[in-house]
Amino acid sequence: VPVPQVFPTRRGGIQLEWHLPSATLEWEIDPEDGSGVFIFDDHVSGERIDGEMPGDLDRLAQAAARIAIA
């Protein structure tokens, strides 16, 4: 998986971002309980995957796998 850009959030968490020519994944992690939200955009097909953690772990894994092969 490519190395993400890492940014602090206003609430003290972190946001991980992968910006590739074919896809983007942004994942914000809350510092209190490790929950968070993520958005994946496939720039080729126009598909979008988004969700909340920890409930949508399978969707996040699918998005991360697509970043890994992008």
Short mmCIF file of N, CA and C in Angstrom, two decimals:
data_model
loop_
_atom_site.label_atom_id
_atom_site.label_comp_id
_atom_site.label_asym_id
_atom_site.label_seq_id
_atom_site.Cartn_x
_atom_site.Cartn_y
_atom_site.Cartn_z
N VAL A 1 0.85 -1.18 0.00
CA VAL A 1 0.00 0.00 0.00
C VAL A 1 0.89 1.24 0.00
N PRO A 2 0.60 2.20 -0.84
CA PRO A 2 1.39 3.44 -0.84
C PRO A 2 1.30 4.14 0.53
N VAL A 3 2.32 4.88 0.87
CA VAL A 3 2.35 5.62 2.13
C VAL A 3 1.34 6.77 2.05
N PRO A 4 0.48 6.92 3.09
CA PRO A 4 -0.51 7.99 3.04
C PRO A 4 0.06 9.32 3.51
N GLN A 5 -0.62 10.39 3.16
CA GLN A 5 -0.38 11.67 3.80
C GLN A 5 -1.14 11.62 5.12
N VAL A 6 -0.58 12.23 6.17
CA VAL A 6 -1.21 12.19 7.49
C VAL A 6 -1.40 13.62 7.98
N PHE A 7 -2.64 13.91 8.43
CA PHE A 7 -2.98 15.25 8.90
C PHE A 7 -3.68 15.16 10.24
N PRO A 8 -3.46 16.12 11.13
CA PRO A 8 -4.23 16.16 12.38
C PRO A 8 -5.63 16.70 12.10
N THR A 9 -6.60 16.25 12.89
CA THR A 9 -7.97 16.78 12.78
C THR A 9 -8.20 17.78 13.92
N ARG A 10 -9.26 18.54 13.81
CA ARG A 10 -9.57 19.54 14.84
C ARG A 10 -9.88 18.92 16.19
N ARG A 11 -10.38 17.70 16.18
CA ARG A 11 -10.75 17.03 17.43
C ARG A 11 -9.60 16.22 18.01
N GLY A 12 -8.41 16.33 17.44
CA GLY A 12 -7.27 15.61 17.98
C GLY A 12 -7.02 14.26 17.36
N GLY A 13 -7.76 13.91 16.34
CA GLY A 13 -7.55 12.64 15.65
C GLY A 13 -6.58 12.81 14.49
N ILE A 14 -6.60 11.85 13.59
CA ILE A 14 -5.76 11.94 12.40
C ILE A 14 -6.60 11.62 11.17
N GLN A 15 -6.17 12.15 10.05
CA GLN A 15 -6.77 11.81 8.76
C GLN A 15 -5.67 11.28 7.87
N LEU A 16 -5.90 10.10 7.32
CA LEU A 16 -4.99 9.46 6.39
C LEU A 16 -5.55 9.65 4.99
N GLU A 17 -4.71 10.07 4.05
CA GLU A 17 -5.16 10.30 2.68
C GLU A 17 -4.21 9.66 1.68
N TRP A 18 -4.80 8.93 0.75
CA TRP A 18 -4.08 8.37 -0.38
C TRP A 18 -4.66 9.01 -1.63
N HIS A 19 -3.86 9.75 -2.36
CA HIS A 19 -4.31 10.39 -3.60
C HIS A 19 -3.48 9.82 -4.75
N LEU A 20 -4.10 8.98 -5.53
CA LEU A 20 -3.45 8.36 -6.68
C LEU A 20 -4.17 8.80 -7.95
N PRO A 21 -3.55 8.67 -9.11
CA PRO A 21 -4.22 9.08 -10.35
C PRO A 21 -5.56 8.37 -10.57
N SER A 22 -5.66 7.12 -10.17
CA SER A 22 -6.88 6.36 -10.45
C SER A 22 -7.86 6.29 -9.29
N ALA A 23 -7.43 6.67 -8.07
CA ALA A 23 -8.32 6.54 -6.92
C ALA A 23 -7.84 7.40 -5.75
N THR A 24 -8.78 7.70 -4.84
CA THR A 24 -8.49 8.45 -3.62
C THR A 24 -9.18 7.76 -2.46
N LEU A 25 -8.47 7.65 -1.33
CA LEU A 25 -9.06 7.14 -0.09
C LEU A 25 -8.71 8.12 1.02
N GLU A 26 -9.73 8.59 1.74
CA GLU A 26 -9.54 9.46 2.89
C GLU A 26 -10.20 8.79 4.09
N TRP A 27 -9.45 8.70 5.21
CA TRP A 27 -9.93 7.98 6.39
C TRP A 27 -9.63 8.82 7.61
N GLU A 28 -10.65 9.25 8.30
CA GLU A 28 -10.49 10.05 9.52
C GLU A 28 -10.74 9.17 10.73
N ILE A 29 -9.79 9.21 11.68
CA ILE A 29 -9.86 8.36 12.87
C ILE A 29 -10.01 9.25 14.10
N ASP A 30 -11.04 8.97 14.91
CA ASP A 30 -11.34 9.72 16.12
C ASP A 30 -10.40 9.27 17.25
N PRO A 31 -9.84 10.22 18.02
CA PRO A 31 -8.88 9.84 19.05
C PRO A 31 -9.51 9.18 20.27
N GLU A 32 -10.77 9.41 20.52
CA GLU A 32 -11.43 8.91 21.73
C GLU A 32 -11.60 7.40 21.72
N ASP A 33 -12.12 6.88 20.62
CA ASP A 33 -12.46 5.46 20.62
C ASP A 33 -12.01 4.70 19.37
N GLY A 34 -11.25 5.36 18.52
CA GLY A 34 -10.76 4.70 17.31
C GLY A 34 -11.80 4.56 16.21
N SER A 35 -12.98 5.14 16.42
CA SER A 35 -14.00 5.10 15.37
C SER A 35 -13.61 6.08 14.28
N GLY A 36 -14.37 6.12 13.23
CA GLY A 36 -14.05 7.07 12.17
C GLY A 36 -14.93 6.91 10.96
N VAL A 37 -14.61 7.69 9.95
CA VAL A 37 -15.32 7.65 8.68
C VAL A 37 -14.30 7.56 7.55
N PHE A 38 -14.74 7.03 6.40
CA PHE A 38 -13.84 6.96 5.25
C PHE A 38 -14.64 7.16 3.97
N ILE A 39 -13.91 7.64 2.94
CA ILE A 39 -14.48 7.83 1.61
C ILE A 39 -13.46 7.36 0.59
N PHE A 40 -13.89 6.51 -0.33
CA PHE A 40 -13.05 6.03 -1.42
C PHE A 40 -13.70 6.46 -2.72
N ASP A 41 -12.94 7.05 -3.62
CA ASP A 41 -13.43 7.43 -4.94
C ASP A 41 -12.55 6.79 -6.00
N ASP A 42 -13.18 6.04 -6.91
CA ASP A 42 -12.49 5.47 -8.06
C ASP A 42 -12.64 6.47 -9.20
N HIS A 43 -11.55 7.10 -9.60
CA HIS A 43 -11.60 8.14 -10.62
C HIS A 43 -11.83 7.60 -12.02
N VAL A 44 -11.65 6.30 -12.20
CA VAL A 44 -11.84 5.69 -13.53
C VAL A 44 -13.31 5.32 -13.72
N SER A 45 -13.87 4.58 -12.77
CA SER A 45 -15.26 4.10 -12.91
C SER A 45 -16.29 5.05 -12.33
N GLY A 46 -15.85 5.97 -11.46
CA GLY A 46 -16.79 6.87 -10.80
C GLY A 46 -17.43 6.27 -9.56
N GLU A 47 -17.05 5.05 -9.21
CA GLU A 47 -17.61 4.39 -8.03
C GLU A 47 -17.15 5.07 -6.75
N ARG A 48 -18.03 5.09 -5.77
CA ARG A 48 -17.70 5.66 -4.47
C ARG A 48 -18.08 4.66 -3.38
N ILE A 49 -17.18 4.49 -2.42
CA ILE A 49 -17.43 3.64 -1.26
C ILE A 49 -17.20 4.52 -0.03
N ASP A 50 -18.19 4.58 0.84
CA ASP A 50 -17.97 5.32 2.07
C ASP A 50 -18.61 4.57 3.23
N GLY A 51 -18.15 4.89 4.43
CA GLY A 51 -18.69 4.19 5.59
C GLY A 51 -18.15 4.73 6.88
N GLU A 52 -18.60 4.10 7.95
CA GLU A 52 -18.19 4.46 9.30
C GLU A 52 -17.52 3.26 9.95
N MET A 53 -16.56 3.58 10.80
CA MET A 53 -15.86 2.52 11.52
C MET A 53 -16.34 2.51 12.96
N PRO A 54 -16.44 1.34 13.58
CA PRO A 54 -15.94 0.06 13.11
C PRO A 54 -16.93 -0.76 12.29
N GLY A 55 -18.14 -0.28 12.08
CA GLY A 55 -19.18 -1.06 11.44
C GLY A 55 -18.92 -1.49 10.01
N ASP A 56 -18.21 -0.69 9.25
CA ASP A 56 -18.00 -0.98 7.82
C ASP A 56 -16.56 -1.42 7.53
N LEU A 57 -16.01 -2.25 8.39
CA LEU A 57 -14.63 -2.71 8.23
C LEU A 57 -14.43 -3.43 6.89
N ASP A 58 -15.40 -4.23 6.47
CA ASP A 58 -15.26 -4.94 5.19
C ASP A 58 -15.18 -3.96 4.02
N ARG A 59 -15.97 -2.89 4.08
CA ARG A 59 -15.94 -1.89 3.00
C ARG A 59 -14.62 -1.13 3.00
N LEU A 60 -14.09 -0.84 4.20
CA LEU A 60 -12.78 -0.18 4.27
C LEU A 60 -11.69 -1.09 3.73
N ALA A 61 -11.74 -2.37 4.05
CA ALA A 61 -10.75 -3.33 3.54
C ALA A 61 -10.83 -3.41 2.02
N GLN A 62 -12.02 -3.37 1.46
CA GLN A 62 -12.19 -3.39 0.00
C GLN A 62 -11.57 -2.13 -0.62
N ALA A 63 -11.79 -0.97 0.00
CA ALA A 63 -11.23 0.27 -0.51
C ALA A 63 -9.71 0.25 -0.43
N ALA A 64 -9.16 -0.20 0.71
CA ALA A 64 -7.71 -0.25 0.89
C ALA A 64 -7.07 -1.21 -0.11
N ALA A 65 -7.72 -2.31 -0.39
CA ALA A 65 -7.19 -3.27 -1.37
C ALA A 65 -7.13 -2.63 -2.76
N ARG A 66 -8.10 -1.81 -3.07
CA ARG A 66 -8.10 -1.16 -4.39
C ARG A 66 -7.05 -0.08 -4.47
N ILE A 67 -6.74 0.58 -3.36
CA ILE A 67 -5.63 1.55 -3.34
C ILE A 67 -4.32 0.82 -3.53
N ALA A 68 -4.19 -0.36 -2.93
CA ALA A 68 -2.95 -1.12 -3.00
C ALA A 68 -2.61 -1.53 -4.42
N ILE A 69 -3.64 -1.75 -5.26
CA ILE A 69 -3.37 -2.20 -6.63
C ILE A 69 -3.46 -1.07 -7.65
N ALA A 70 -3.83 0.13 -7.17
CA ALA A 70 -4.01 1.28 -8.09
C ALA A 70 -2.69 1.75 -8.64
#
